[in-house]
CSV table of C-alpha atoms in Angstrom, one decimal:
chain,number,residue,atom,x,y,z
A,12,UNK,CA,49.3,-170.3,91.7
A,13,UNK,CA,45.6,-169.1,90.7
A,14,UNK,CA,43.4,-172.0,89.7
A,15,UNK,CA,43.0,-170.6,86.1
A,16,UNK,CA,46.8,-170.6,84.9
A,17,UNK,CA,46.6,-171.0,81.2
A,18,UNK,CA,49.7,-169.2,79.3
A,19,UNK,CA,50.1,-171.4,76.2
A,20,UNK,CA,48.9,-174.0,73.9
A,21,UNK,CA,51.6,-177.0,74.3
A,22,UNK,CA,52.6,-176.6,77.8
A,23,UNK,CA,52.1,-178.9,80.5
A,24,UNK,CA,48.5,-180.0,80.5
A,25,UNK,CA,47.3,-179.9,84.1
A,26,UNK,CA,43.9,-179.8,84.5
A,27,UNK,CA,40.9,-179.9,81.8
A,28,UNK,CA,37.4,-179.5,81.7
A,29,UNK,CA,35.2,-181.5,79.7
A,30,UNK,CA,31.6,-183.0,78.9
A,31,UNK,CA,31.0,-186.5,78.5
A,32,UNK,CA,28.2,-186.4,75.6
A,33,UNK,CA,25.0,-188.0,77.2
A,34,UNK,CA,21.0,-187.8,76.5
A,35,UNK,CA,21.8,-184.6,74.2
A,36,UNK,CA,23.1,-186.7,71.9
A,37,UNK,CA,20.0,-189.2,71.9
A,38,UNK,CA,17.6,-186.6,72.1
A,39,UNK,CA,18.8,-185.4,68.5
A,40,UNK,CA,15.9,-186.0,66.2
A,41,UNK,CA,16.3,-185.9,62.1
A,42,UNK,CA,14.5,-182.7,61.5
A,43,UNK,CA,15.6,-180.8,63.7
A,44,UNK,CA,19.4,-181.8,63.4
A,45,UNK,CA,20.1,-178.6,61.4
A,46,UNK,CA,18.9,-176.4,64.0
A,47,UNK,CA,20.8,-178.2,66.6
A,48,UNK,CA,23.6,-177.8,64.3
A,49,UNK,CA,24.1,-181.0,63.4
A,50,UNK,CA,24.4,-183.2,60.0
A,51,UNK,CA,23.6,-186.7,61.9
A,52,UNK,CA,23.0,-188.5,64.6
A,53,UNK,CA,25.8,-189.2,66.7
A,54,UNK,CA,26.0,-193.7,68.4
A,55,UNK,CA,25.8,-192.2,72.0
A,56,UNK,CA,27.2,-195.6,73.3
A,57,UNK,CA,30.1,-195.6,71.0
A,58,UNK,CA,30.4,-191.3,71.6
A,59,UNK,CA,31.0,-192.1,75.4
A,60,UNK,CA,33.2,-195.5,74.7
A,61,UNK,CA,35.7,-193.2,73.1
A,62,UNK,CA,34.8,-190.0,74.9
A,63,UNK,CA,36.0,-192.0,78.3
A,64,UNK,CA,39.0,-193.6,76.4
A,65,UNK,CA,40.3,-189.8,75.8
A,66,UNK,CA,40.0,-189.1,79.3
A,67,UNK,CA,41.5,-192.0,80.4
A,68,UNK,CA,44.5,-191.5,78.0
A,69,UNK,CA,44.5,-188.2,80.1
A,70,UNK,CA,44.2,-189.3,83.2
A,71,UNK,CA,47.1,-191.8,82.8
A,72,UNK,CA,49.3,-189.0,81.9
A,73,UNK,CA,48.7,-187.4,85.0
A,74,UNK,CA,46.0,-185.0,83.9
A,75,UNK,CA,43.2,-183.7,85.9
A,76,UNK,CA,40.0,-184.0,83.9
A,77,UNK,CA,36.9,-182.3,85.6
A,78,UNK,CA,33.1,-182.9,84.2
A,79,UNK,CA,31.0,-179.7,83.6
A,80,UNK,CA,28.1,-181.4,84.8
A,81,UNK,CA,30.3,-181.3,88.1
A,82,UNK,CA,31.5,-178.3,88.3
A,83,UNK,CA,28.4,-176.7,87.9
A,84,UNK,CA,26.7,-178.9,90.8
A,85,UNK,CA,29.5,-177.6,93.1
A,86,UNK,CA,28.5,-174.3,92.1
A,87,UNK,CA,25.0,-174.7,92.8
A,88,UNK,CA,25.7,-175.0,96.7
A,89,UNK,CA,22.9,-173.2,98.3
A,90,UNK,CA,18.9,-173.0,97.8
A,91,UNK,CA,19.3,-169.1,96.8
A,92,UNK,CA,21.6,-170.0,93.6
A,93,UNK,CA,19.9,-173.3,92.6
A,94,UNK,CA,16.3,-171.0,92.3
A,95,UNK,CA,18.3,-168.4,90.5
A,96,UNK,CA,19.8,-171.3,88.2
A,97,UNK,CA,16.2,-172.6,87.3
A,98,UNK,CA,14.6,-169.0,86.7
A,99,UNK,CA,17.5,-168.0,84.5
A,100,UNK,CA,17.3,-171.1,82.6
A,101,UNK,CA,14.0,-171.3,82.1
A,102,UNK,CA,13.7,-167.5,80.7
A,103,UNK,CA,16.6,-168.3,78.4
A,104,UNK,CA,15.0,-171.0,77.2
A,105,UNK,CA,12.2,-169.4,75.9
A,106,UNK,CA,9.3,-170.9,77.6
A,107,UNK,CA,6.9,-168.3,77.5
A,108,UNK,CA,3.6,-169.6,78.7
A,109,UNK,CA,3.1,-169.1,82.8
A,110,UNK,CA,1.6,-172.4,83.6
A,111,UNK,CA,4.5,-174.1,81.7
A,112,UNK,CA,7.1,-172.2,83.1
A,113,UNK,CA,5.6,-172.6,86.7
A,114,UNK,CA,5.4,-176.8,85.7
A,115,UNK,CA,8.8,-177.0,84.4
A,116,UNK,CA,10.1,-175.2,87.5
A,117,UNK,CA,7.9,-177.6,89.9
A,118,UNK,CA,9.6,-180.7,87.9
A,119,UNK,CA,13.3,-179.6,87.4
A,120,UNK,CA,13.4,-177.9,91.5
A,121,UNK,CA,12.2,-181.7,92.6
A,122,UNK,CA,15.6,-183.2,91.1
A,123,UNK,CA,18.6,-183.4,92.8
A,124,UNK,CA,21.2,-180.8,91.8
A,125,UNK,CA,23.4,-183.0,89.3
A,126,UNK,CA,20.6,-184.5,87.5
A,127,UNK,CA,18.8,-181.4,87.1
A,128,UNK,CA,22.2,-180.0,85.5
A,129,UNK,CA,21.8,-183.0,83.2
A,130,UNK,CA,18.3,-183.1,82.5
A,131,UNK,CA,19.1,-179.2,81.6
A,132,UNK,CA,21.3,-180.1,79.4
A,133,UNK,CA,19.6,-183.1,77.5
A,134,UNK,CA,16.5,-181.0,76.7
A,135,UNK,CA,13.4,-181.4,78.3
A,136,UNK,CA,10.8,-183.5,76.1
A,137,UNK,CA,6.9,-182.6,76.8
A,138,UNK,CA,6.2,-186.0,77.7
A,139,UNK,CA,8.3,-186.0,80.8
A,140,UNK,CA,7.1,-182.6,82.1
A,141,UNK,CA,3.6,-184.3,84.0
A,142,UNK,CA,0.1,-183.7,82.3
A,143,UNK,CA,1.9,-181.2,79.8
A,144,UNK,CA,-0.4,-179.4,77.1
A,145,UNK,CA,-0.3,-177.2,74.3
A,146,UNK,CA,-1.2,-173.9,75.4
A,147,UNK,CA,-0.2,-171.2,73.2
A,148,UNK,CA,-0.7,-170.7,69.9
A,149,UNK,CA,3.2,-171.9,68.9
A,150,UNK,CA,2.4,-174.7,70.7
A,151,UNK,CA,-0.1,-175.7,68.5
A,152,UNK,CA,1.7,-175.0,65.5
A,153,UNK,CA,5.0,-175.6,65.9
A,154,UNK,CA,5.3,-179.6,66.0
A,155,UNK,CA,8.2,-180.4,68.0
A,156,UNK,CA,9.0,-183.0,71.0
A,157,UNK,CA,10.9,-180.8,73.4
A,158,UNK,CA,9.7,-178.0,76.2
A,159,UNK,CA,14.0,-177.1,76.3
A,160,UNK,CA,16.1,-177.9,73.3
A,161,UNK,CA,19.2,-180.6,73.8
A,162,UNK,CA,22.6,-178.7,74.2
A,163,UNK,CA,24.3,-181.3,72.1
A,164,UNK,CA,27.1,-179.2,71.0
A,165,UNK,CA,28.3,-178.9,74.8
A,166,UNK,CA,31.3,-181.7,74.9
A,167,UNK,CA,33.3,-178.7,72.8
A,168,UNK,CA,33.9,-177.2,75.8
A,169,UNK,CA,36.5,-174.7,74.6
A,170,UNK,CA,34.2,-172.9,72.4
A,171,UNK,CA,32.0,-171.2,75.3
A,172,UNK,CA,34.7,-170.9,77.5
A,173,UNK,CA,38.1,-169.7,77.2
A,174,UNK,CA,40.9,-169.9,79.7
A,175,UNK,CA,43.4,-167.1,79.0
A,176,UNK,CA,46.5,-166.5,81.2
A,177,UNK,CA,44.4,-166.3,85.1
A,178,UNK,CA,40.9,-165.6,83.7
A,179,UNK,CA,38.0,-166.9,81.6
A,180,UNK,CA,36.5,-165.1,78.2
A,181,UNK,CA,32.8,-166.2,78.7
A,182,UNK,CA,31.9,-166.2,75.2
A,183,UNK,CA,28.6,-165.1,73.0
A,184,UNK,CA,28.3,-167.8,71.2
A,185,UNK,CA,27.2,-167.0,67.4
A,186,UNK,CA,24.5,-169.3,66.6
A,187,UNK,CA,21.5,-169.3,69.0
A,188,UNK,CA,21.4,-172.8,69.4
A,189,UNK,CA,24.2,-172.5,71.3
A,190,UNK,CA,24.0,-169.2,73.8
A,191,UNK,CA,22.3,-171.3,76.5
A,192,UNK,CA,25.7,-173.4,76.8
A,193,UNK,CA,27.5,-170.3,78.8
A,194,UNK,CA,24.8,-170.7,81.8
A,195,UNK,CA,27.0,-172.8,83.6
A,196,UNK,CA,30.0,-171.1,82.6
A,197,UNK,CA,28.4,-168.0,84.3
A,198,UNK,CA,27.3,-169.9,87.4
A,199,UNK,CA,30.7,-171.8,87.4
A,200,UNK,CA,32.4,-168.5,87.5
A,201,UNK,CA,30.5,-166.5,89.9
A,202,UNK,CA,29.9,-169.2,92.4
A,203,UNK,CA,32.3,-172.0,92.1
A,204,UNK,CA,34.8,-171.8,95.4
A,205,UNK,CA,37.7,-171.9,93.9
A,206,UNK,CA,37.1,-170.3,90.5
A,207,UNK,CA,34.5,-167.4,91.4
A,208,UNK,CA,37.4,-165.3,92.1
A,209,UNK,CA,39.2,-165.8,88.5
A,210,UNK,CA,39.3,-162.2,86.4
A,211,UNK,CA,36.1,-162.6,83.0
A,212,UNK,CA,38.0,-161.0,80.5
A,213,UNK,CA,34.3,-161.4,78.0
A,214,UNK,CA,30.9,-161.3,78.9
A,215,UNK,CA,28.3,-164.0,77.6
A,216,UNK,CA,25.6,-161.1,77.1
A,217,UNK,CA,27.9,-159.0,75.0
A,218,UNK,CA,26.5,-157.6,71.7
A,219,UNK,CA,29.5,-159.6,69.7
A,220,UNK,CA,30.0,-163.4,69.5
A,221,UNK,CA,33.5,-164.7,69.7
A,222,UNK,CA,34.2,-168.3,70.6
A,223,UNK,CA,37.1,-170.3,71.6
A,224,UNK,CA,38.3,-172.1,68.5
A,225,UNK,CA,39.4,-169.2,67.7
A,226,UNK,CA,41.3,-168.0,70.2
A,227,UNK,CA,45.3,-169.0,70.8
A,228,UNK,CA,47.5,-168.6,74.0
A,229,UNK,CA,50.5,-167.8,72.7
A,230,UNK,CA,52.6,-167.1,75.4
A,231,UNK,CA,52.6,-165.5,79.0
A,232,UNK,CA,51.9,-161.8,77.3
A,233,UNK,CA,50.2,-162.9,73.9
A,234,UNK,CA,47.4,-164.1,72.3
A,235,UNK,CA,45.9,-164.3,69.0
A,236,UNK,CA,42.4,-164.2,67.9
A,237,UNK,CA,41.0,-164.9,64.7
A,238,UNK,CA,38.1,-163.2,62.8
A,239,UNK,CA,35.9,-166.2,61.5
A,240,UNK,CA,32.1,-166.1,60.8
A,241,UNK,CA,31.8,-167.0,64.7
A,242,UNK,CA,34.0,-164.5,66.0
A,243,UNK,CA,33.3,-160.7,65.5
A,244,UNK,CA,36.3,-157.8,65.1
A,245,UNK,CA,34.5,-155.8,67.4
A,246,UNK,CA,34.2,-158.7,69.9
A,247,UNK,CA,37.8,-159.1,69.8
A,248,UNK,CA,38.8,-155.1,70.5
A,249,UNK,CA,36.2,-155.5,73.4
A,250,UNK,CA,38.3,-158.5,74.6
A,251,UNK,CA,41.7,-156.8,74.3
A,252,UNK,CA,40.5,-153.5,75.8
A,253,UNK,CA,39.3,-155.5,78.8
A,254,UNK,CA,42.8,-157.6,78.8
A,255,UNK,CA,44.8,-154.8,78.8
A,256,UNK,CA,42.4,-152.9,81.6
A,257,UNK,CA,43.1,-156.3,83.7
A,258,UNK,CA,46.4,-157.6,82.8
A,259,UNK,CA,48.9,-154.4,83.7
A,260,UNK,CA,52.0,-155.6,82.6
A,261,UNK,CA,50.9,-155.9,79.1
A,262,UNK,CA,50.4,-151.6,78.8
């Protein structure tokens, strides 16, 4: 069986991937919570009290439940990727200045893999990255505590990615607060051992969000997607057009 084997919504729940909320959460700060997509601030401690009850509910049912955080630092096996990893992050997360981008490289390559996915995914503040300063002009203007924004949005993990039938739909996410979340869907799936090899029916860098709350399994030879304010038409043509290029017995 391929390790990607998703052909409905109420079968047998095997496996599951999921991200326990952590310093994301805390690194929210009051005015920036709309931008981060948020109305308030989340109890971290009670968020991962009942965030580990869920997957021990899961667990007890027989489920296999597998942390992003880990996946990703499985993926990141060799120097080669985890250098690729940091440049690509750091580009996409819009840290424009040289020196800055050569110190936030110096700080996050110095980490061990798993807490450099973490501290990736918390946001970077300026105070941790060592004898930061304000060097451009938006620096100057733009008062705000982080080098990287949190990804506080990432424990929905079916929204950037989407198992369908043997593959994945690497979504373009439709707010920009939340693109950077398919990093380590792309590194999962190009690198992973045992999921680099799974068909991407969507592309994060396509021209037309879709996400995965909007997307159904219906059964071994259907789907349904719904057109929502976060999910394009277009997008969803370019997805069944790739499905049916991939999936032969649907033609």
């Amino acid at each position: 069986m391929d390790p990607i084997h998703v052909y409905s919504e109420i079968g047998k729940l095997k496996r599951v991937l999921v991200h326990t909320p952590g310093l994301e959460i805390e690194n929210l700060t009051p005015k920036w919570l709309k931008d981060l997509l948020f109305d308030d601030i989340p109890w971290l401690e009670k968020a991962q009290e009942e965030h580990d009850y869920f997957k021990n509910v899961l667990r007890n049912h027989g489920v296999d439940v597998v942390e992003l955080s880990d996946l990703v630092t499985e993926a990141i096996a060799t120097d080669s990727i985890r250098i690729e990893f940091l440049k690509q992050f750091i580009d996409e997360s819009l840290v424009s200045h040289p020196v800055t981008k050569k110190k936030l490289y110096d700080y996050l390559s110095h980490l061990d893999t798993k807490t450099m996915i973490l501290k990736t995914m918390a946001g970077i503040p300026k105070e941790d990255l060592p004898s930061y300063k304000k060097r451009s002009l938006m620096d100057h203007i733009r008062d705000y505590p982080f080098i990287t924004d949190p990804m506080p949005n990432l424990y929905f993990t079916r929204d950037p990615f989407s198992h369908i039938f043997n593959g994945v739909s690497l979504n373009r996410m439709y707010k920009r607060a939340r693109r950077r979340e398919t990093i380590y869907g792309e590194f999962i799936y190009r690198h992973h051992p045992i999921y680099k090899r799974q068909p991407r029916f969507y592309e994060r860098f396509e021209t037309h969000p879709i996400e995965g709350g909007d997307i159904l399994v219906l059964s071994e030879r259907v789907i349904a997607v719904g057109i929502s304010e976060r999910t394009d038409p277009d997008a969803i043509e370019n997805l069944a057009k790739t499905l049916l290029s991939l999936q032969p017995a649907f033609r």
